[in-house]
CSV table of C-alpha atoms and ligand atoms in Angstrom, one decimal:
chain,number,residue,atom,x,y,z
L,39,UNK,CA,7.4,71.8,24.9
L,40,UNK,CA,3.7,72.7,24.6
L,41,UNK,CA,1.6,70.3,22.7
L,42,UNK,CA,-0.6,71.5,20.2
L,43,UNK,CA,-3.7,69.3,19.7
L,44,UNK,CA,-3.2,67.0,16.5
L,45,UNK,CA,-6.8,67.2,15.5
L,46,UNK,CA,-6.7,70.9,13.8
L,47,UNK,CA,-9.7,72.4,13.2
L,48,UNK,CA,-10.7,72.8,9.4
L,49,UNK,CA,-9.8,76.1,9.1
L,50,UNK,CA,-5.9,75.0,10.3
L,51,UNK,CA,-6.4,72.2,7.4
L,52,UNK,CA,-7.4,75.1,5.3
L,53,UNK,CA,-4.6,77.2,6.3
L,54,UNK,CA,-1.9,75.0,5.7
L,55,UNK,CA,-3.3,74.2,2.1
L,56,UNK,CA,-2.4,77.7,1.2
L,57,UNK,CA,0.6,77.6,2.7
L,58,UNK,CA,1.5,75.1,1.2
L,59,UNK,CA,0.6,76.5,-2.4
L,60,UNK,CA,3.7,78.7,-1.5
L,61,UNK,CA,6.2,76.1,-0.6
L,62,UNK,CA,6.1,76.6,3.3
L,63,UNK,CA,4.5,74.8,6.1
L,64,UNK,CA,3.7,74.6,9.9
L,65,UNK,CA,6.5,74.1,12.4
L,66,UNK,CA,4.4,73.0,15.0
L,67,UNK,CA,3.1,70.0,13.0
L,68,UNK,CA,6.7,68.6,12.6
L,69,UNK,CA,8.8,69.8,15.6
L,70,UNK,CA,9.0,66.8,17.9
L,71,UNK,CA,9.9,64.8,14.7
L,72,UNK,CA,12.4,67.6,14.0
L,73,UNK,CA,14.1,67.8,17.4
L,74,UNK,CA,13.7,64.1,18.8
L,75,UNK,CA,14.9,64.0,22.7
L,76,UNK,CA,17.3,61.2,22.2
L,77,UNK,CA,19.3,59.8,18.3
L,78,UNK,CA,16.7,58.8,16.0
L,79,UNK,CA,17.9,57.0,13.0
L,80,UNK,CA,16.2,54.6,10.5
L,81,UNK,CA,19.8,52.5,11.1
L,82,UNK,CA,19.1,49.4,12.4
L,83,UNK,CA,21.4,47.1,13.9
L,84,UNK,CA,22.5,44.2,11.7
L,85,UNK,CA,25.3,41.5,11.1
L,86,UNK,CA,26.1,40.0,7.7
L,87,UNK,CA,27.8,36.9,7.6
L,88,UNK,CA,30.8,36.4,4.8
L,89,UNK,CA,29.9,32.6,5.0
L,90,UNK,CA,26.9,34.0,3.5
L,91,UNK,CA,27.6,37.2,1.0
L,92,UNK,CA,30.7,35.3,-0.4
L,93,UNK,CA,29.1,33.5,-2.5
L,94,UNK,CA,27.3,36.6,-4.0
L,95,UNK,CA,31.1,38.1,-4.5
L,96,UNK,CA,32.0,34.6,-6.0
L,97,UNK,CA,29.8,34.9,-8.6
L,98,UNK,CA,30.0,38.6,-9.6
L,99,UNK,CA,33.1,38.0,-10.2
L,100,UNK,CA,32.3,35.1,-12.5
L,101,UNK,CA,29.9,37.6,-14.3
L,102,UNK,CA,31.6,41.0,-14.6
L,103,UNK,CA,35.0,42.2,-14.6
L,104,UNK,CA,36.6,44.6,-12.3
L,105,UNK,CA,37.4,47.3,-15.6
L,106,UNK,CA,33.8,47.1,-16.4
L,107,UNK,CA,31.8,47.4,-12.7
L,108,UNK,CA,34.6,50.2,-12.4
L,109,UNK,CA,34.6,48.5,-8.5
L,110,UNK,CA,33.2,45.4,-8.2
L,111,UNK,CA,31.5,45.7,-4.8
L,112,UNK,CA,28.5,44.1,-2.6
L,113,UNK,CA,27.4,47.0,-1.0
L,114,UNK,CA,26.3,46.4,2.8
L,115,UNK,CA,22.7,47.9,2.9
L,116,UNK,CA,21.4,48.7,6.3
L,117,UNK,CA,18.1,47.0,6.7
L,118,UNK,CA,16.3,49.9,7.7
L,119,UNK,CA,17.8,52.2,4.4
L,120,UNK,CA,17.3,49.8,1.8
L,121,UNK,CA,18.2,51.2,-1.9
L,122,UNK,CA,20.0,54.0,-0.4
L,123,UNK,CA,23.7,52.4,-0.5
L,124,UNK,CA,24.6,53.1,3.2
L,125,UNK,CA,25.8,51.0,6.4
L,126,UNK,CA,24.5,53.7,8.9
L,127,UNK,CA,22.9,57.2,8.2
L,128,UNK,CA,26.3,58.5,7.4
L,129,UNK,CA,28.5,55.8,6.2
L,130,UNK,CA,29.0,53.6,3.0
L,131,UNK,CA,30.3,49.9,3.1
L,132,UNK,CA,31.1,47.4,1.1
L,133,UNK,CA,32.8,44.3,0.4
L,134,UNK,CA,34.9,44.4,-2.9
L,135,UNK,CA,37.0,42.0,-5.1
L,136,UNK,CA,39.7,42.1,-7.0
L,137,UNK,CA,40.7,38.5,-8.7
L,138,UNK,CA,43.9,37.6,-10.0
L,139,UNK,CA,45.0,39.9,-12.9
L,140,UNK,CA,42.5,42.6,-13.3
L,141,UNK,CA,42.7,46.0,-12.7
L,142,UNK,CA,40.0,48.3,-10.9
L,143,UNK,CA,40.5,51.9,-13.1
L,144,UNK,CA,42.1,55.0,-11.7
L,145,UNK,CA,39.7,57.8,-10.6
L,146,UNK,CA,39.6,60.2,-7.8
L,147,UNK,CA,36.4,61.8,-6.0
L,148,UNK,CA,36.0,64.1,-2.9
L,149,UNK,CA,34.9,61.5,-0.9
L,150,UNK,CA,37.7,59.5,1.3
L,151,UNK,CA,37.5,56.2,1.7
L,152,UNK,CA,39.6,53.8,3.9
L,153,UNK,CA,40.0,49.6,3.0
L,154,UNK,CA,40.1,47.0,5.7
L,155,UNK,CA,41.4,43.9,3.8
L,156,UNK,CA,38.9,40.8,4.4
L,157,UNK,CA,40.7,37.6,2.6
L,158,UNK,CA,43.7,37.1,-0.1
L,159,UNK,CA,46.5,39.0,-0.2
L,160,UNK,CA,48.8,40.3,-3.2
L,161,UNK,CA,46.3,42.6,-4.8
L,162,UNK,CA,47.6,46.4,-4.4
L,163,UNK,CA,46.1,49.4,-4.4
L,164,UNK,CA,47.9,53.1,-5.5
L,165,UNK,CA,47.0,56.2,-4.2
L,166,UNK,CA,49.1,59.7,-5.4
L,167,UNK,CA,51.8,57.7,-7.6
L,168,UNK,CA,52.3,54.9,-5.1
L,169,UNK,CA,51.3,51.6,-4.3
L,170,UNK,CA,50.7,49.2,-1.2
L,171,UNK,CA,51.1,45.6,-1.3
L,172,UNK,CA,47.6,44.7,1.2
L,173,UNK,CA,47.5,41.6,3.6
L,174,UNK,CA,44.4,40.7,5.8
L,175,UNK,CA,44.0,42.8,8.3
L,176,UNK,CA,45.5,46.1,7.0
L,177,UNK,CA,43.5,49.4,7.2
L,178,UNK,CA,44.5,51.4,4.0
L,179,UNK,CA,43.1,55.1,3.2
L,180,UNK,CA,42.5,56.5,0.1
L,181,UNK,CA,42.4,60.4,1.2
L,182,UNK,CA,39.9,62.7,-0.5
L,183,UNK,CA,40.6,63.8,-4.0
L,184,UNK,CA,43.1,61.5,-4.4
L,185,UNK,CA,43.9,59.1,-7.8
L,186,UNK,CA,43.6,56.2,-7.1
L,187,UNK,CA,43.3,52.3,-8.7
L,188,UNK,CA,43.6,48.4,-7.8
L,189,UNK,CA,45.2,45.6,-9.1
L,190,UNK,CA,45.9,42.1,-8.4
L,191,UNK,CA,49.1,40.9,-9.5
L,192,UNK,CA,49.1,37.8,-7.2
L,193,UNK,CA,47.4,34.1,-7.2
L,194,UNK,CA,44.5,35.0,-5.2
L,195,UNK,CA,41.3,36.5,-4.8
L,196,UNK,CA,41.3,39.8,-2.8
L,197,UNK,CA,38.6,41.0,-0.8
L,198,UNK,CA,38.4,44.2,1.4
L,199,UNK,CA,35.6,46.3,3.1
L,200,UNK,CA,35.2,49.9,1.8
L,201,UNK,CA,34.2,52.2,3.9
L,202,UNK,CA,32.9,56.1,2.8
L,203,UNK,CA,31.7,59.4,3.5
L,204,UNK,CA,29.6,59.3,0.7
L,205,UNK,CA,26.3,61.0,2.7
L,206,UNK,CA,28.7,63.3,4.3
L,207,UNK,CA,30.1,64.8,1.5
L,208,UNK,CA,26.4,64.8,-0.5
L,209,UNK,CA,24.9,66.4,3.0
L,210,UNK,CA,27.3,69.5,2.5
L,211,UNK,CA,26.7,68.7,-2.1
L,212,UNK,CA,30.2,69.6,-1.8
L,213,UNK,CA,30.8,65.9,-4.3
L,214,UNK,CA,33.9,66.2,-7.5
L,215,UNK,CA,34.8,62.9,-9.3
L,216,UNK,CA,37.5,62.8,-12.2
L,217,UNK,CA,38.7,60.1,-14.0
L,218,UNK,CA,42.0,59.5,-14.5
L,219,UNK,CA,42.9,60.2,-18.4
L,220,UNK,CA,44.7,56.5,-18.5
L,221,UNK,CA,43.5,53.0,-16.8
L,222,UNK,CA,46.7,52.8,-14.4
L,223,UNK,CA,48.2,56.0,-13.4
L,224,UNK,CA,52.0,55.9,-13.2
L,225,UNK,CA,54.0,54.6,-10.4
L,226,UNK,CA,56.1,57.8,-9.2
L,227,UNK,CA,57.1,56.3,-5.6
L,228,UNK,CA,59.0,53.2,-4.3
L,229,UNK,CA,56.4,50.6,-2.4
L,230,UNK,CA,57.0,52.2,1.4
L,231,UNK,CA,57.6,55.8,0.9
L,232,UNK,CA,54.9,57.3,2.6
L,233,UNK,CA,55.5,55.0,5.9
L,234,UNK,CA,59.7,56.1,5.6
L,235,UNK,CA,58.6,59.8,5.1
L,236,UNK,CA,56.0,59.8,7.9
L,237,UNK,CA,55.3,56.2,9.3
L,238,UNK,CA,58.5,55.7,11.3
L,239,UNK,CA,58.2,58.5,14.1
L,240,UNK,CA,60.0,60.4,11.8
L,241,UNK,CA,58.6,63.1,9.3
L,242,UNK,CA,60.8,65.5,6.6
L,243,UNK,CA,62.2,68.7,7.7
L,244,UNK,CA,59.6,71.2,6.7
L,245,UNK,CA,57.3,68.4,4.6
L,246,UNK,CA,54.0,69.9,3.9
L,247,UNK,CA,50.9,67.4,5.0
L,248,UNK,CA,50.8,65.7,1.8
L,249,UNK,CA,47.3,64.6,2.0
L,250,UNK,CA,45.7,67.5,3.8
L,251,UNK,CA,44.2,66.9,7.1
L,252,UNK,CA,44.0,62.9,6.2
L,253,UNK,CA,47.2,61.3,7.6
L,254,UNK,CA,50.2,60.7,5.5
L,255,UNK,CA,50.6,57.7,5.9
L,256,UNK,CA,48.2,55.2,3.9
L,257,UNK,CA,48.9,51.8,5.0
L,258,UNK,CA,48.5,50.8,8.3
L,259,UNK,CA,49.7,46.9,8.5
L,260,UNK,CA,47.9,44.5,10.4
L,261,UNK,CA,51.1,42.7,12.0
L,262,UNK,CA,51.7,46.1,13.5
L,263,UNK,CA,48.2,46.8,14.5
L,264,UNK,CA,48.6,43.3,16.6
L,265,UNK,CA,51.6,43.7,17.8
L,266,UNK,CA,50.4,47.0,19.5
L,267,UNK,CA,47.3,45.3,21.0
L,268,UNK,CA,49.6,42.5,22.2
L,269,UNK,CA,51.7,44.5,23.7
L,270,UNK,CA,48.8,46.8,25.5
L,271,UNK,CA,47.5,43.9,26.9
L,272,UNK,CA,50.0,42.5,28.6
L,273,UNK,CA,50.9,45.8,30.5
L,274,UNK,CA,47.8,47.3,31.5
L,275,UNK,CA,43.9,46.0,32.6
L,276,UNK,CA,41.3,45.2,29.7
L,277,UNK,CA,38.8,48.3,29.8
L,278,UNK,CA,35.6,46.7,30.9
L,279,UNK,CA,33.6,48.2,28.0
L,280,UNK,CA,36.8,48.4,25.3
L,281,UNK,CA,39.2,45.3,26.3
L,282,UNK,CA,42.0,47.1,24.8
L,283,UNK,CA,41.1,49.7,22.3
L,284,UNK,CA,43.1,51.6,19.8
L,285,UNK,CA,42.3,54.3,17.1
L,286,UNK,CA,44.2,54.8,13.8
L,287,UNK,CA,46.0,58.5,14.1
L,288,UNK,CA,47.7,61.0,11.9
L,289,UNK,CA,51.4,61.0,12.6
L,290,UNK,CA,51.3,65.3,12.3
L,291,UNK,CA,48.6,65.6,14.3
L,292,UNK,CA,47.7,62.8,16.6
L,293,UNK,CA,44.5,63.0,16.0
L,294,UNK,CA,42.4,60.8,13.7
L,295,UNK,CA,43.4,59.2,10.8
L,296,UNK,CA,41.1,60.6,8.2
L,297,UNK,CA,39.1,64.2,8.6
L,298,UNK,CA,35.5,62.6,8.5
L,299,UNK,CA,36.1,59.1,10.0
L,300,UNK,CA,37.5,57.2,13.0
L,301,UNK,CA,38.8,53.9,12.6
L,302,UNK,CA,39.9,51.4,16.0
L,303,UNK,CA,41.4,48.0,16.3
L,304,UNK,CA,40.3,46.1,19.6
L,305,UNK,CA,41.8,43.0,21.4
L,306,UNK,CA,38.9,41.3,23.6
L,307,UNK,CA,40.3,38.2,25.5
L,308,UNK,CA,38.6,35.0,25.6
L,309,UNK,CA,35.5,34.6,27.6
L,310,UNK,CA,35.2,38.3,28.5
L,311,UNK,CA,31.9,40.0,28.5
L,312,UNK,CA,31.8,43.6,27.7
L,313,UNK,CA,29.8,45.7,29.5
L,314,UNK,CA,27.4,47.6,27.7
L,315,UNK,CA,28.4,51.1,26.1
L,316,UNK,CA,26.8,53.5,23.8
L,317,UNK,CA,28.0,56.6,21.8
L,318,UNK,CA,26.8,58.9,18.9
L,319,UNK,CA,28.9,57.7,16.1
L,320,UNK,CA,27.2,54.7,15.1
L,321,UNK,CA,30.0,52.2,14.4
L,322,UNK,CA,30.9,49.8,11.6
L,323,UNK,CA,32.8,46.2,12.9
L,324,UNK,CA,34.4,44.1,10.7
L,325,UNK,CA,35.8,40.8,12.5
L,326,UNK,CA,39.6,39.8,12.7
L,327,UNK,CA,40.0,37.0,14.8
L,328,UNK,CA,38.0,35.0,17.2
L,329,UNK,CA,34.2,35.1,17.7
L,330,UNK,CA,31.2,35.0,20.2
L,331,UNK,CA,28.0,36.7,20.9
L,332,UNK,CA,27.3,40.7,20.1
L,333,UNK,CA,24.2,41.9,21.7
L,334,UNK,CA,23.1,45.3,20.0
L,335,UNK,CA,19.8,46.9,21.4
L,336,UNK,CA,17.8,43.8,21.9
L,337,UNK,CA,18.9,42.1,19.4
L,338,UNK,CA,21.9,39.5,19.7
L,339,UNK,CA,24.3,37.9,16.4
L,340,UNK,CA,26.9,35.3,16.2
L,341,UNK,CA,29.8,36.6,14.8
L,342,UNK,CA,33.6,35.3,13.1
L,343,UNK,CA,36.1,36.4,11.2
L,344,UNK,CA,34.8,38.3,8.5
L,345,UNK,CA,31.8,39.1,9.7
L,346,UNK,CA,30.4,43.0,9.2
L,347,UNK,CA,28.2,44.1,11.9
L,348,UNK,CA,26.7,47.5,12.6
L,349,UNK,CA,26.0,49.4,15.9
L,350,UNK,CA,23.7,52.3,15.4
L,351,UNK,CA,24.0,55.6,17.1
L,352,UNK,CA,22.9,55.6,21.3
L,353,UNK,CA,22.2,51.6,20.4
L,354,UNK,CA,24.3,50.0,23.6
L,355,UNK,CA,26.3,47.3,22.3
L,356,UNK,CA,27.7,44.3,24.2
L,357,UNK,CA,30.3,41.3,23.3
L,358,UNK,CA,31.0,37.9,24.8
L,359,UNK,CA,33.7,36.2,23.3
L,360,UNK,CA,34.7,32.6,22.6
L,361,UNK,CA,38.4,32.7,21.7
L,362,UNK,CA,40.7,36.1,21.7
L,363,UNK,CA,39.2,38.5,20.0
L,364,UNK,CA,40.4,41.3,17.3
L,365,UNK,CA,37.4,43.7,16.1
L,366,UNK,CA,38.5,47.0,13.1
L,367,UNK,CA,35.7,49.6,13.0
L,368,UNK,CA,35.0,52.6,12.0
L,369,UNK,CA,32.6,55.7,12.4
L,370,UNK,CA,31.4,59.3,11.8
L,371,UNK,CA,33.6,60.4,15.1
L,372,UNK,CA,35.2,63.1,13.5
L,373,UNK,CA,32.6,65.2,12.3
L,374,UNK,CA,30.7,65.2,15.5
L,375,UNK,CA,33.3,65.9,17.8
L,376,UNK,CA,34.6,68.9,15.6
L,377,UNK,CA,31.2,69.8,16.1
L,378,UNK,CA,31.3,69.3,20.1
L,379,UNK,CA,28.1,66.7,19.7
L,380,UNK,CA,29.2,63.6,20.5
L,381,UNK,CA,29.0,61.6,23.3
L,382,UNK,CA,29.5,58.4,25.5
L,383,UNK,CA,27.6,56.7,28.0
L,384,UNK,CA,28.7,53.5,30.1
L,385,UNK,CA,26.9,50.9,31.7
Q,488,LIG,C1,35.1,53.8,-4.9
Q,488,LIG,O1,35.8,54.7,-5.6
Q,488,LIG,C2,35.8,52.7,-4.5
Q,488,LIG,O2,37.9,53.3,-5.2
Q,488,LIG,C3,35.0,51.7,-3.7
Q,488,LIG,O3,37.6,51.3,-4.6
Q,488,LIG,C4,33.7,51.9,-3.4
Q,488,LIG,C5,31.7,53.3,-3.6
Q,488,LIG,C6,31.1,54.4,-4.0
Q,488,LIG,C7,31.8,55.4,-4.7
Q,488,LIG,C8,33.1,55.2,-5.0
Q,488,LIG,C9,37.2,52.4,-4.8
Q,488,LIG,C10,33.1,53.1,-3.9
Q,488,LIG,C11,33.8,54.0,-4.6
């Protein structure tokens, strides 16, 4: 691209003050800004600790109740997009709890949202008229424009990540939210349906997607999820960049889970040291089981169960582990490659 020389003359400075008056402006000023060579994001990388923010949850919960926040969350703010309730330039997450009898209140919204439950078990949440029972480790989807509420029957605390498309779904303003006329909408399903209709290589003569282009099924148990990665690993090689890597799919389609994001499960064995990889969907991790060292960019994190850690887009990302590893995440995938843009690199 031709440069133009940054110190304009004053009758340039003149120029763009009238056009300006008219609500228009000079390409040339902004285009390299506009058109950067490589991903440019104000998403940095970053690592929060649930040693750390648990406390925080500990004590909202001591201070406000589920039915009142509506969802009692701590959102996960990037670093570099402070106040702007979003885990990468795309993405929403957060870490929610639901304690031992309360109820979060039925709603519904264009935005989807999928759960990856942290700690405590028991709690449920109901989505279209049934509900799922969640344990650690499950990866649960609430599917665009969907009721749906919480509630915690059990003993325990229950925490879970959320993870949105909020900015998606404002970048095209295409946002509806409706509250559900009572607190708890009616269960109209036995506990299981959706994984007997859809869940079990099996699907209904002639059943209609019941969720659109998000999968039908809404639970995806953890014990399964292992079980898989178990399996995978004993028959085939841990990818040098991956270990053994899995992504969540729609049972009608086999492709992703949910229209506008990915979500993975990932076995690492002990002592193995990824080697570096970067794509275009910057990527949300939330820990499972074992731990080590993530190098993202140049800068490096301890991590545990628990832990929430974010990759930015064309950041390569790198993980040593002490002890077999289990990492969930999640990213903007879809969208991009409906859209042919995104991309890998190795190494
Ligand atoms: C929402 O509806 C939930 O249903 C969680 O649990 C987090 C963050 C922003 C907007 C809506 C939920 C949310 C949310």
């Amino acid at each position: 691209m031709a440069s133009v020389p940054h110190t304009a003359s004053n009758a340039r400075q003149d120029l763009y003050r009238r056009m300006d008056k008219q609500n228009t402006a000079p390409l040339w000023e902004v285009l390299h800004a506009l058109i950067p060579d490589e991903p440019a994001t104000r998403c940095k990388p970053y690592l929060w600790k649930y040693k750390d923010v648990r406390p925080h949850i500990t004590e909202a919960g001591k201070l406000i109740t589920a039915k009142e926040a509506i969802r009692r969350v701590l959102v996960l703010e990037n670093p570099g997009m402070r106040g702007e309730s979003c885990i990468t330039q795309s993405l929403y997450a957060g870490l929610q709890l639901i304690l031992p009898g309360e109820i979060a209140p039925s709603h519904r919204h264009s935005q989807s949202a999928l759960r990856f439950i942290v700690e405590g078990s028991g709690a449920y949440t109901a989505v279209d008229g049934e509900r799922t029972t969640m344990y650690p480790g499950d990866f649960i989807i609430t599917p665009s424009w969907t009721f749906h509420d919480h509630g915690n029957p059990g003993s325990e605390p229950v925490v879970w990540m959320d993870g949105l498309d909020i900015r998606i779904v404002e970048l095209f303003a295409a946002q509806f939210h409706e509250v559900y006329p009572e607190e708890v909408q009616p269960v109209a399903r036995s506990e299981g349906a959706a994984t007997a209709r859809f869940g079990n290589g099996l699907a209904p003569l002639g059943a209609a997607a019941p969720f659109g282009k998000t999968s039908p099924i809404f639970n995806y148990p953890y014990a399964r999820s292992r079980e898989s990665l178990d399996l995978l690993s004993r028959d085939q090689e841990a990818d040098p960049c991956h270990g053994w890597k899995m992504q969540f799919v729609n049972p009608l389609t086999g492709g992703h889970a949910m229209p506008t994001i990915a979500a993975f499960i990932q076995l690492l064995p002990n002592g193995f040291r990824s080697q570096p990889y970067r794509a275009t969907d910057g990527t949300i991790y939330s820990v499972v089981e074992g731990g080590g060292r993530v190098t993202i960019g140049s800068e490096s994190f301890e991590f545990e169960p628990r832990d929430t850690l974010v990759v930015p887009s064309w950041v390569p990302v790198s993980f040593q582990t002490a002890g077999e590893t289990v990492l969930f995440s999640f990213s903007d995938r879809p969208g991009q490659e409906a859209m042919g843009l995104w991309r890998e690199r190795r190494g």
